[in-house]
C-alpha cells in the first residue's frame, strides 16, 4: 500500500543466490489438474528503445520494442511460458498482476521476495497456469519504477465450452491508461527516495501509450478507437498509472460494467467510472445506430485528495465512427468528468459492485472468520539523516507504514532466507495485527509521527479464513491508498468513512454477493473490510502499484509492514 509521496528505501538486499527452481517446476507440472489446457509460449526481449512523446525523445525500456508491451492471451486453464531476455543495464522482474500463482509463487515477480531479479545479459523463464480465472488482468515490471514503461495486457478468455454471462460483444479492445514522464523515471524516484519528498509528477496521462490532443505537440499522438454504428464493444480497461486513480468517460455514451479484476459482476451502467492503479475492468460500449457526429472524445483525469502535487491534467482519445483529420480531435467536446477531489462520485460508483453469486460463478466469501486483522495505512515520517536536506514535513522524510511499521529490507534476501528456512536475523513473525497505539485514525493525529522499521510478517496456517480491515489515517493528510493482494482474490464485504467500529460495522457487511477483486483502494479517511481464504502458500500482500515493493514474504505468511 504505497502513497503519493516520497517513500523510504530500506537497505539493499544481498545478491540473490542461484536457486534450483527447476525441481520445483517439475513438481508443479506433475500435480494433477494444473497442467491441463493449452500451452502458450511468449518471448520478452527487454531493450532500450527511443520513443518520442510531447516532442521529447528519450530511451526507455520496452518489451520487444513496444510501448505499451505485447498482449498475452490465454484461456482459463491454459499454461503460460514466458521467456525473458534482459538486454538492459537494470535488473528486472515481471509480475502477472492478479494471476493466482497456485503453488508457484516464484513466478510472481517481486524481486528479492519471491524471485531473484533478472540481471542484465541474463534470462529467466516464467511458467504458470491460469486456474479458475477469466477476464482482464495485466503484467508489469516489478523493479523500482521500470513499470512506467514495461507493462501490457493479459487477456484470459473463458474455456472453449463456455461463453460470457452477457451477450458476446462484436469486438474486444484492451485500453491501458498510463503516464508519460519527460524526465528519466529512475532519476525521479531516486531523487524522491533521497530527499524524502514527493516524487515529481508525470507530464501526461496516456491511452495505450499516447497522450492525445489536450497536450502540446501531441495531436498526432492520439489513440483512435475505430467503431461501427450499432455494435457492442467490450473495452478491457487497465489502470497502469503509477499512483493516480482515474476517472474515465466517453462523451454522449454510457458504459456497462460487467467484470472487475477478472471476476464477473452484476452488470451496471454508468456515464463515468473510476479505476484505481492496478485495477482492471471490462465494460460494454454500445455504439449509436445513427451517430450525430463522426467522432466523440474519450477522456481520463485524476481522482485524488492528496495534499501534495499530482498530475492534474486530462488526457483524451477519440471514439471514431468515420475518419477525421488528426487536428480535428482538438475541437471535440470532452466528457464531463468529476472534479479531481470528488470523493462522493467515487463512493457512488464503488457501491455498484456486486458478484454474480450464481450457481456457475458463486461468491465463496468466508462466512466464519479464524483471524481478524486491523491494519492502519498511511503516511508518517522519518528523521532527516545528518548533513542532509530533506523535503518532507518540517524537514523530515515521508515514510509510509502499516500499523506504524515500515518495511526494512534486510541484507539477506528474503527469498534466500525462506529457501534455506533460516529466518533468524532476517525477519520476525511478530507483525502487529492491530495498531500498537490506538488513536483517532481519521481525526487528530498522534503527537509523534515517526514510524518504526522492521521486517515482520503475520504467519497464517493453511486454509485460515481471514478478515482484514484496512483503516486509512490522516497523520499526514487523508488520502485513498490502493492495495493489491499477491496470489489471491479477496471479497470486499464492507467499507465506510471515519474509524472502523468493530461492533456496529460488521452487522452491515454484504456477505451475500460481495465483489471479488485483487486490488482495492482504502477510502479517503475511511476503511475497507476484506475477507479471503489463505489457501495459497507462499503468496504475499503488496502495496500500491506506484511504489510496488512487496509487503510480505515467505511460506504461508501474508501481511507485513512495508510500502517501499
Short mmCIF file of C-alpha atoms in Angstrom, two decimals, residues 245-247 257 259-261 265-277 279 281 303 305 338 342-355 480-482 490-497 510 513-517 519-524 527-530:
data_model
loop_
_atom_site.label_atom_id
_atom_site.label_comp_id
_atom_site.label_asym_id
_atom_site.label_seq_id
_atom_site.Cartn_x
_atom_site.Cartn_y
_atom_site.Cartn_z
CA UNK A 245 -6.87 6.77 -9.57
CA UNK A 246 -8.53 7.86 -12.80
CA UNK A 247 -11.99 8.92 -13.93
CA UNK A 257 -19.51 -2.64 -16.21
CA UNK A 259 -16.23 -7.56 -14.84
CA UNK A 260 -13.63 -6.36 -12.35
CA UNK A 261 -10.16 -7.83 -11.84
CA UNK A 265 -20.01 -8.66 -11.63
CA UNK A 266 -23.71 -7.92 -11.83
CA UNK A 267 -23.88 -5.51 -14.79
CA UNK A 268 -24.49 -1.84 -14.05
CA UNK A 269 -24.47 1.18 -16.33
CA UNK A 270 -22.67 4.48 -15.76
CA UNK A 271 -21.53 7.52 -17.69
CA UNK A 272 -18.31 7.87 -15.70
CA UNK A 273 -16.24 5.24 -13.93
CA UNK A 274 -13.21 5.39 -11.65
CA UNK A 275 -10.40 2.86 -11.77
CA UNK A 276 -7.55 2.60 -9.26
CA UNK A 277 -3.91 1.83 -10.04
CA UNK A 279 -7.25 -2.48 -11.30
CA UNK A 281 -12.35 -3.58 -15.60
CA UNK A 303 -9.08 11.49 -8.61
CA UNK A 305 -7.29 14.03 -2.15
CA UNK A 338 -15.99 14.74 -11.89
CA UNK A 342 -14.98 14.33 -5.85
CA UNK A 343 -14.98 11.54 -3.26
CA UNK A 344 -18.78 11.34 -3.50
CA UNK A 345 -18.62 10.35 -7.16
CA UNK A 346 -16.07 7.64 -6.33
CA UNK A 347 -18.18 6.32 -3.47
CA UNK A 348 -21.36 6.20 -5.55
CA UNK A 349 -19.57 4.32 -8.29
CA UNK A 350 -17.91 1.84 -5.93
CA UNK A 351 -21.21 0.92 -4.27
CA UNK A 352 -22.45 -0.63 -7.52
CA UNK A 353 -20.10 -3.62 -7.47
CA UNK A 354 -21.66 -7.00 -6.67
CA UNK A 355 -20.55 -10.51 -7.55
CA UNK A 480 -7.00 6.88 -0.63
CA UNK A 481 -4.50 4.00 -0.60
CA UNK A 482 -4.57 1.30 -3.29
CA UNK A 490 -10.48 -11.18 -1.80
CA UNK A 491 -14.09 -10.21 -1.15
CA UNK A 492 -14.92 -6.62 -0.28
CA UNK A 493 -17.53 -7.13 2.44
CA UNK A 494 -17.77 -3.58 3.78
CA UNK A 495 -16.39 -0.07 3.65
CA UNK A 496 -17.11 3.31 5.15
CA UNK A 497 -15.74 6.64 6.31
CA UNK A 510 -22.54 -7.73 2.50
CA UNK A 513 -22.81 -11.08 -3.13
CA UNK A 514 -19.68 -9.04 -2.27
CA UNK A 515 -17.44 -8.12 -5.18
CA UNK A 516 -14.31 -10.23 -5.64
CA UNK A 517 -11.15 -8.29 -6.52
CA UNK A 519 -6.85 -4.58 -5.93
CA UNK A 520 -8.83 -2.12 -3.81
CA UNK A 521 -8.45 1.46 -2.61
CA UNK A 522 -8.89 2.26 1.06
CA UNK A 523 -11.37 5.17 1.01
CA UNK A 524 -10.11 8.63 1.85
CA UNK A 527 -11.84 1.91 5.93
CA UNK A 528 -12.49 -1.21 3.88
CA UNK A 529 -13.09 -4.77 5.15
CA UNK A 530 -11.80 -7.72 3.11
#
